[in-house]
Amino acid sequence: MAADRLYLDHAATTPMLPQAQAAMVAALASWANPSSPHADGRAARARLEDARRRIAAALGWTGHVLFTSGASEAIAIALTQAKAGQVVTSPVEHDAVLRVTKGAERLAVDGDGLVSSRHRSEGWDLPSSVLAIQHVNNETGVIQPLDLIERDGAILFADCAQSAGKLPLPDADMIAISAHKFGGPPGIGALLIRDLALIEPSGGQEQGYRAGTENLPAILAMAAALEARGDWLEAAAALRARLDAGIEAAGGAIVARDAPRLPAIASYRMPGLSARAQLIQFDLKGISVSAGSACSSGSLKTSHVLGAMGWDDVAASEVVRVSFGPQTTEADVDRFLDAWVGMAQKLSAQARR
């Protein structure tokens, strides 16, 4: 990353922490297949199981940890191999959830994207279902109050890709996490599961629930990243408050302004200028932000999250996402804000002509 660029797209991926890089490099220098029966393989297995315990401890998790290639694969395993009659989810989930739950019941959300604490439908039976609700929305930063949602005996699955390593884990039966969201490497994640009996085995490694040689260097790096993470959300909250105030003062709109939001993620609308045009101008100014999820922003399609929250296509198409990391500073926020205000003022001047 060029030194003169400002990176504010940490919700898409955040740079690897030095501790994670060091752990991965060390592991690459001495790595055997953890499934091999010889001494080298047994040593690798011991390091793998130690990392599994370290990750659970760092997250305060008392259940099982199944390693995957990331949150998307963890989601697919949880929702396609669950021993349940059906999946009930919301319309503001990540695309990784929506892709594997086509035709599933979608719970209604309010204007902030929050699922009702009490939900009823005559078309499905919660006790025989998986209730899949994202902990923190990847576009808006809105925190779902999962502990308040009535489960009625359903298996609760939480996509915690954006919250793991930042917030305490919710009281869920299955949880998906992704290392590159909290300073680990890409291509590694995990499905946290309280009881393996909740899902059907598929054969292969990871106790028969996920086939493929375990990526031990990445797993060790993920453990190191979780153990090295600091408490930086209070500082991020102050930075976002500063940015929120500046955006509103310049005539912008804050998505889900009054909802509980993760301090590291915020989305803003600049009325009259498309997100596509904004991203081009920010990029030319050396600032990296995004328009919603990185998994879909390549096509810059209208956000399904904002649509579910009641935004029309025009308004939704004018929203960009800003996301902070542990090293984001007040100067970084001011640099972005200056660029945003400059665009807004130019747009206003053009409208007055």
Coordinates of C-alpha atoms in Angstrom, one line a residue:
M1 CA 0.0 0.0 0.0
A2 CA 1.5 3.4 -1.1
A3 CA 2.5 5.5 1.8
D4 CA 0.5 8.5 0.5
R5 CA -2.7 6.6 0.3
L6 CA -5.4 6.6 3.0
Y7 CA -7.0 3.2 3.5
L8 CA -10.5 3.4 5.0
D9 CA -11.9 0.0 3.8
H10 CA -11.1 -2.2 6.8
A11 CA -14.5 -3.9 6.7
A12 CA -13.4 -5.4 3.3
T13 CA -10.1 -6.5 4.7
T14 CA -7.7 -5.1 7.2
P15 CA -3.9 -5.3 7.0
M16 CA -2.2 -8.2 8.8
L17 CA -0.9 -7.5 12.2
P18 CA 2.9 -7.8 12.6
Q19 CA 2.3 -10.6 15.1
A20 CA 0.3 -12.6 12.6
Q21 CA 2.8 -12.0 9.9
A22 CA 5.6 -13.3 12.1
A23 CA 3.7 -16.4 13.1
M24 CA 2.9 -17.2 9.5
V25 CA 6.5 -16.8 8.3
A26 CA 7.8 -18.9 11.1
A27 CA 5.2 -21.7 10.3
L28 CA 6.1 -21.6 6.6
A29 CA 9.7 -22.4 7.4
S30 CA 8.7 -25.7 9.2
W31 CA 5.4 -27.1 8.1
A32 CA 4.2 -30.7 7.7
N33 CA 0.7 -32.1 6.9
P34 CA -1.1 -32.4 10.3
S35 CA -2.7 -35.6 9.1
S36 CA 0.6 -37.4 8.4
P37 CA 1.4 -40.2 10.9
H38 CA 5.2 -39.5 11.1
A39 CA 6.9 -37.4 13.7
D40 CA 6.8 -34.2 11.6
G41 CA 3.0 -34.7 11.0
R42 CA 2.4 -35.3 14.7
A43 CA 4.3 -32.2 15.6
A44 CA 2.2 -30.2 13.1
R45 CA -1.0 -31.7 14.6
A46 CA 0.1 -30.7 18.1
R47 CA 0.6 -27.1 16.9
L48 CA -2.8 -27.2 15.1
E49 CA -4.6 -28.3 18.2
D50 CA -2.8 -25.8 20.3
A51 CA -3.9 -23.0 17.9
R52 CA -7.5 -24.3 18.1
R53 CA -7.4 -24.0 21.9
R54 CA -5.8 -20.5 21.7
I55 CA -8.4 -19.2 19.3
A56 CA -11.2 -20.5 21.5
A57 CA -9.7 -19.0 24.6
A58 CA -9.1 -15.6 22.9
L59 CA -12.7 -15.5 21.8
G60 CA -14.1 -16.8 25.1
W61 CA -15.6 -19.7 23.2
T62 CA -16.2 -23.0 25.0
G63 CA -17.5 -25.1 22.1
H64 CA -15.8 -26.6 19.0
V65 CA -13.7 -24.8 16.4
L66 CA -13.7 -26.1 12.9
F67 CA -11.2 -24.4 10.5
T68 CA -12.4 -23.3 7.1
S69 CA -11.2 -21.1 4.3
G70 CA -13.1 -18.2 5.6
A71 CA -16.5 -17.0 6.8
S72 CA -18.2 -17.8 3.5
E73 CA -17.3 -21.5 3.8
A74 CA -18.2 -21.5 7.5
I75 CA -21.6 -20.1 6.5
A76 CA -22.1 -22.7 3.8
I77 CA -21.3 -25.5 6.1
A78 CA -23.5 -24.3 8.9
L79 CA -26.5 -23.5 6.7
T80 CA -26.4 -26.4 4.2
Q81 CA -25.3 -29.2 6.6
A82 CA -27.5 -28.2 9.6
K83 CA -29.8 -30.8 10.9
A84 CA -32.9 -28.6 10.6
G85 CA -36.0 -28.4 8.6
Q86 CA -35.4 -25.0 7.2
V87 CA -33.4 -21.8 7.5
V88 CA -35.0 -18.5 8.6
T89 CA -32.9 -15.4 8.0
S90 CA -33.2 -11.7 7.3
P91 CA -33.0 -9.7 4.0
V92 CA -29.9 -7.7 5.3
E93 CA -27.5 -10.6 5.5
H94 CA -24.2 -10.8 3.7
D95 CA -24.4 -12.2 0.1
A96 CA -22.7 -15.4 1.4
V97 CA -25.8 -16.1 3.5
L98 CA -28.3 -15.1 0.8
R99 CA -26.5 -17.3 -1.8
V100 CA -27.0 -20.5 0.2
T101 CA -30.5 -19.7 1.5
K102 CA -32.4 -18.9 -1.7
G103 CA -36.1 -19.4 -1.1
A104 CA -35.7 -19.1 2.7
E105 CA -38.0 -17.2 4.9
R106 CA -36.8 -13.6 5.3
L107 CA -37.7 -11.8 8.5
A108 CA -38.7 -8.2 8.2
V109 CA -36.4 -5.4 9.3
D110 CA -37.1 -1.8 10.3
G111 CA -35.6 1.4 8.8
D112 CA -32.4 0.7 10.7
G113 CA -32.1 -2.8 9.5
L114 CA -32.9 -4.3 12.8
V115 CA -34.8 -7.6 13.1
S116 CA -37.8 -7.5 15.3
S117 CA -37.2 -9.0 18.8
R118 CA -40.4 -10.9 18.3
H119 CA -41.4 -12.5 15.0
R120 CA -44.2 -14.7 14.0
S121 CA -45.1 -16.5 10.8
E122 CA -47.6 -19.2 10.1
G123 CA -45.4 -20.5 7.3
W124 CA -42.6 -22.0 9.3
D125 CA -41.8 -23.6 12.6
L126 CA -38.9 -22.1 14.5
P127 CA -38.1 -25.0 16.8
S128 CA -37.1 -27.1 13.7
S129 CA -35.2 -24.3 12.0
V130 CA -31.9 -22.5 11.9
L131 CA -32.3 -18.8 12.6
A132 CA -29.4 -17.1 10.8
I133 CA -28.9 -13.5 11.8
Q134 CA -25.8 -11.4 11.2
H135 CA -24.2 -9.9 14.3
V136 CA -22.8 -6.7 12.7
N137 CA -23.9 -5.7 9.3
N138 CA -21.0 -5.3 6.9
E139 CA -22.4 -2.3 5.1
T140 CA -24.0 -0.2 7.9
G141 CA -22.2 -1.4 11.0
V142 CA -25.6 -2.0 12.7
I143 CA -25.4 -4.4 15.6
Q144 CA -28.2 -6.8 15.8
P145 CA -29.5 -7.4 19.4
L146 CA -29.2 -11.2 19.1
D147 CA -29.6 -11.8 22.8
L148 CA -33.0 -10.1 22.7
I149 CA -34.4 -12.0 19.6
E150 CA -36.8 -14.7 20.7
R151 CA -35.5 -18.0 19.3
D152 CA -38.4 -20.3 20.3
G153 CA -36.0 -23.3 20.3
A154 CA -34.4 -22.6 16.9
I155 CA -30.7 -23.1 16.3
L156 CA -29.1 -19.6 16.3
F157 CA -26.4 -19.1 13.7
A158 CA -24.5 -15.7 13.8
D159 CA -22.3 -14.4 11.0
C160 CA -19.7 -12.7 13.2
A161 CA -17.2 -11.8 10.4
Q162 CA -17.3 -8.1 11.2
S163 CA -17.6 -8.4 15.0
A164 CA -15.3 -11.3 16.0
G165 CA -12.1 -9.9 17.7
K166 CA -13.9 -6.5 18.3
L167 CA -17.1 -7.3 20.3
P168 CA -17.9 -10.2 22.6
L169 CA -19.4 -13.1 20.8
P170 CA -23.2 -13.5 21.0
D171 CA -24.8 -16.4 22.7
A172 CA -25.3 -18.4 19.5
D173 CA -25.1 -22.1 18.6
M174 CA -23.0 -21.6 15.5
I175 CA -20.8 -18.7 14.6
A176 CA -18.7 -17.8 11.4
I177 CA -15.5 -15.8 11.7
S178 CA -12.9 -14.7 9.2
A179 CA -9.3 -13.9 10.1
H180 CA -8.6 -11.2 7.5
K181 CA -11.3 -9.0 9.2
F182 CA -9.3 -8.8 12.5
G183 CA -5.7 -8.7 11.4
G184 CA -5.1 -12.3 10.3
P185 CA -4.4 -13.5 6.8
P186 CA -7.0 -14.0 4.1
G187 CA -8.2 -17.5 3.2
I188 CA -8.7 -18.8 6.8
G189 CA -11.6 -18.7 9.1
A190 CA -13.6 -21.0 11.3
L191 CA -17.1 -22.3 12.2
L192 CA -17.6 -22.2 15.9
I193 CA -20.2 -24.7 17.0
R194 CA -21.4 -25.7 20.4
D195 CA -22.4 -29.2 19.5
L196 CA -21.1 -31.1 16.4
A197 CA -24.4 -33.0 16.4
L198 CA -26.1 -29.9 15.0
I199 CA -24.6 -30.5 11.5
E200 CA -24.2 -33.5 9.2
P201 CA -20.6 -34.7 8.7
S202 CA -19.2 -34.5 5.1
G203 CA -16.0 -36.5 5.5
G204 CA -12.4 -35.6 5.4
Q205 CA -10.5 -33.5 7.9
E206 CA -11.7 -31.3 10.8
Q207 CA -13.3 -34.2 12.6
G208 CA -15.1 -35.2 9.4
Y209 CA -16.9 -31.9 8.9
R210 CA -14.6 -30.2 6.4
A211 CA -12.4 -31.9 3.8
G212 CA -9.0 -30.5 2.9
T213 CA -5.5 -30.2 4.4
E214 CA -5.5 -27.7 7.2
N215 CA -3.7 -24.5 6.4
L216 CA -1.5 -24.5 9.5
P217 CA 0.6 -21.4 8.7
A218 CA -2.6 -19.3 8.3
I219 CA -4.2 -20.9 11.4
L220 CA -1.3 -20.0 13.5
A221 CA -1.4 -16.5 12.1
M222 CA -5.1 -16.3 13.0
A223 CA -4.4 -17.3 16.5
A224 CA -1.6 -14.7 16.8
A225 CA -3.9 -12.0 15.4
L226 CA -6.6 -12.7 17.9
E227 CA -4.2 -12.7 20.8
A228 CA -2.6 -9.4 19.7
R229 CA -5.7 -7.4 19.1
G230 CA -6.1 -4.3 21.2
D231 CA -9.0 -2.4 22.6
W232 CA -9.3 0.4 20.0
L233 CA -13.1 0.7 19.5
E234 CA -13.4 3.6 22.0
A235 CA -11.0 5.6 19.9
A236 CA -12.9 4.5 16.8
A237 CA -16.1 5.8 18.3
A238 CA -14.7 9.2 18.8
L239 CA -13.4 9.2 15.2
R240 CA -16.8 8.2 13.8
A241 CA -18.6 10.8 15.9
R242 CA -16.3 13.4 14.4
L243 CA -16.9 12.1 10.9
D244 CA -20.7 11.9 11.5
A245 CA -20.9 15.5 12.6
G246 CA -18.9 16.7 9.6
I247 CA -20.9 14.8 7.1
E248 CA -24.2 16.0 8.5
A249 CA -22.9 19.6 8.7
A250 CA -22.1 19.4 5.0
G251 CA -25.6 18.1 4.0
G252 CA -24.9 14.4 4.0
A253 CA -27.0 11.6 5.5
I254 CA -25.8 8.9 8.0
V255 CA -27.2 5.4 7.3
A256 CA -28.9 4.0 10.5
R257 CA -27.8 7.1 12.4
D258 CA -29.6 6.3 15.6
A259 CA -29.1 2.5 15.6
P260 CA -26.5 0.7 17.7
R261 CA -23.5 0.5 15.3
L262 CA -20.0 -0.9 15.5
P263 CA -17.8 2.2 15.8
A264 CA -15.5 1.0 13.0
I265 CA -18.1 1.0 10.2
A266 CA -20.3 3.8 8.8
S267 CA -22.1 4.5 5.6
Y268 CA -22.9 8.0 4.2
R269 CA -25.1 9.4 1.5
M270 CA -24.1 12.3 -0.6
P271 CA -27.4 13.4 -2.3
G272 CA -27.0 14.0 -6.0
L273 CA -23.7 12.1 -6.6
S274 CA -23.5 8.4 -7.3
A275 CA -21.3 6.2 -5.2
R276 CA -19.5 5.2 -8.4
A277 CA -18.6 8.8 -9.1
Q278 CA -17.6 9.3 -5.4
L279 CA -15.4 6.3 -5.4
I280 CA -13.5 7.5 -8.5
Q281 CA -12.9 10.9 -7.0
F282 CA -11.8 9.5 -3.7
D283 CA -9.5 7.1 -5.4
L284 CA -7.9 9.9 -7.4
K285 CA -7.3 11.7 -4.1
G286 CA -5.6 8.6 -2.7
I287 CA -8.4 7.5 -0.5
S288 CA -9.7 3.9 -0.5
V289 CA -13.4 3.4 0.6
S290 CA -16.1 1.3 -0.8
A291 CA -19.8 1.1 -1.8
G292 CA -21.1 -1.6 0.4
S293 CA -19.8 -5.2 0.5
A294 CA -16.5 -5.8 -1.2
C295 CA -18.0 -9.1 -2.4
S296 CA -20.5 -7.2 -4.6
S297 CA -19.1 -3.7 -4.9
G298 CA -17.1 -4.7 -8.0
S299 CA -20.4 -4.6 -9.9
L300 CA -21.6 -1.6 -7.8
K301 CA -25.1 -3.0 -7.8
T302 CA -27.8 -1.4 -5.7
S303 CA -27.4 -2.5 -2.1
H304 CA -29.9 -5.1 -1.0
V305 CA -29.3 -4.1 2.6
L306 CA -30.4 -0.5 2.0
G307 CA -33.3 -1.7 -0.1
A308 CA -34.6 -3.8 2.7
M309 CA -34.3 -0.8 5.0
G310 CA -36.6 1.2 2.8
W311 CA -34.1 3.2 0.7
D312 CA -35.1 3.8 -2.9
D313 CA -32.7 2.9 -5.7
V314 CA -31.5 6.5 -6.2
A315 CA -30.8 7.2 -2.6
A316 CA -29.1 3.8 -2.1
S317 CA -26.9 4.4 -5.1
E318 CA -25.4 7.5 -3.5
V319 CA -24.1 5.7 -0.4
V320 CA -20.4 4.9 0.4
R321 CA -19.0 3.0 3.3
V322 CA -16.1 4.1 5.5
S323 CA -14.4 1.6 7.8
F324 CA -11.7 2.2 10.3
G325 CA -8.8 0.0 11.6
P326 CA -6.7 0.1 14.8
Q327 CA -4.2 2.6 13.2
T328 CA -6.8 5.1 11.8
T329 CA -6.2 8.6 13.2
E330 CA -8.0 11.9 13.5
A331 CA -5.9 13.2 10.7
D332 CA -7.1 10.4 8.5
V333 CA -10.8 11.2 9.3
D334 CA -10.1 14.9 8.6
R335 CA -8.5 14.1 5.3
F336 CA -11.5 12.0 4.2
L337 CA -13.9 14.6 5.5
D338 CA -12.2 17.4 3.6
A339 CA -12.5 15.4 0.4
W340 CA -16.1 14.6 1.0
V341 CA -17.0 18.2 1.8
G342 CA -15.2 19.4 -1.2
M343 CA -17.2 17.1 -3.5
A344 CA -20.5 18.2 -1.8
Q345 CA -19.7 21.9 -2.2
K346 CA -18.8 21.5 -5.8
L347 CA -22.0 19.6 -6.4
S348 CA -24.0 22.3 -4.6
A349 CA -22.3 25.0 -6.7
Q350 CA -23.1 23.2 -9.9
A351 CA -26.8 22.8 -8.9
R352 CA -27.0 26.6 -8.3
R353 CA -25.9 27.5 -11.8

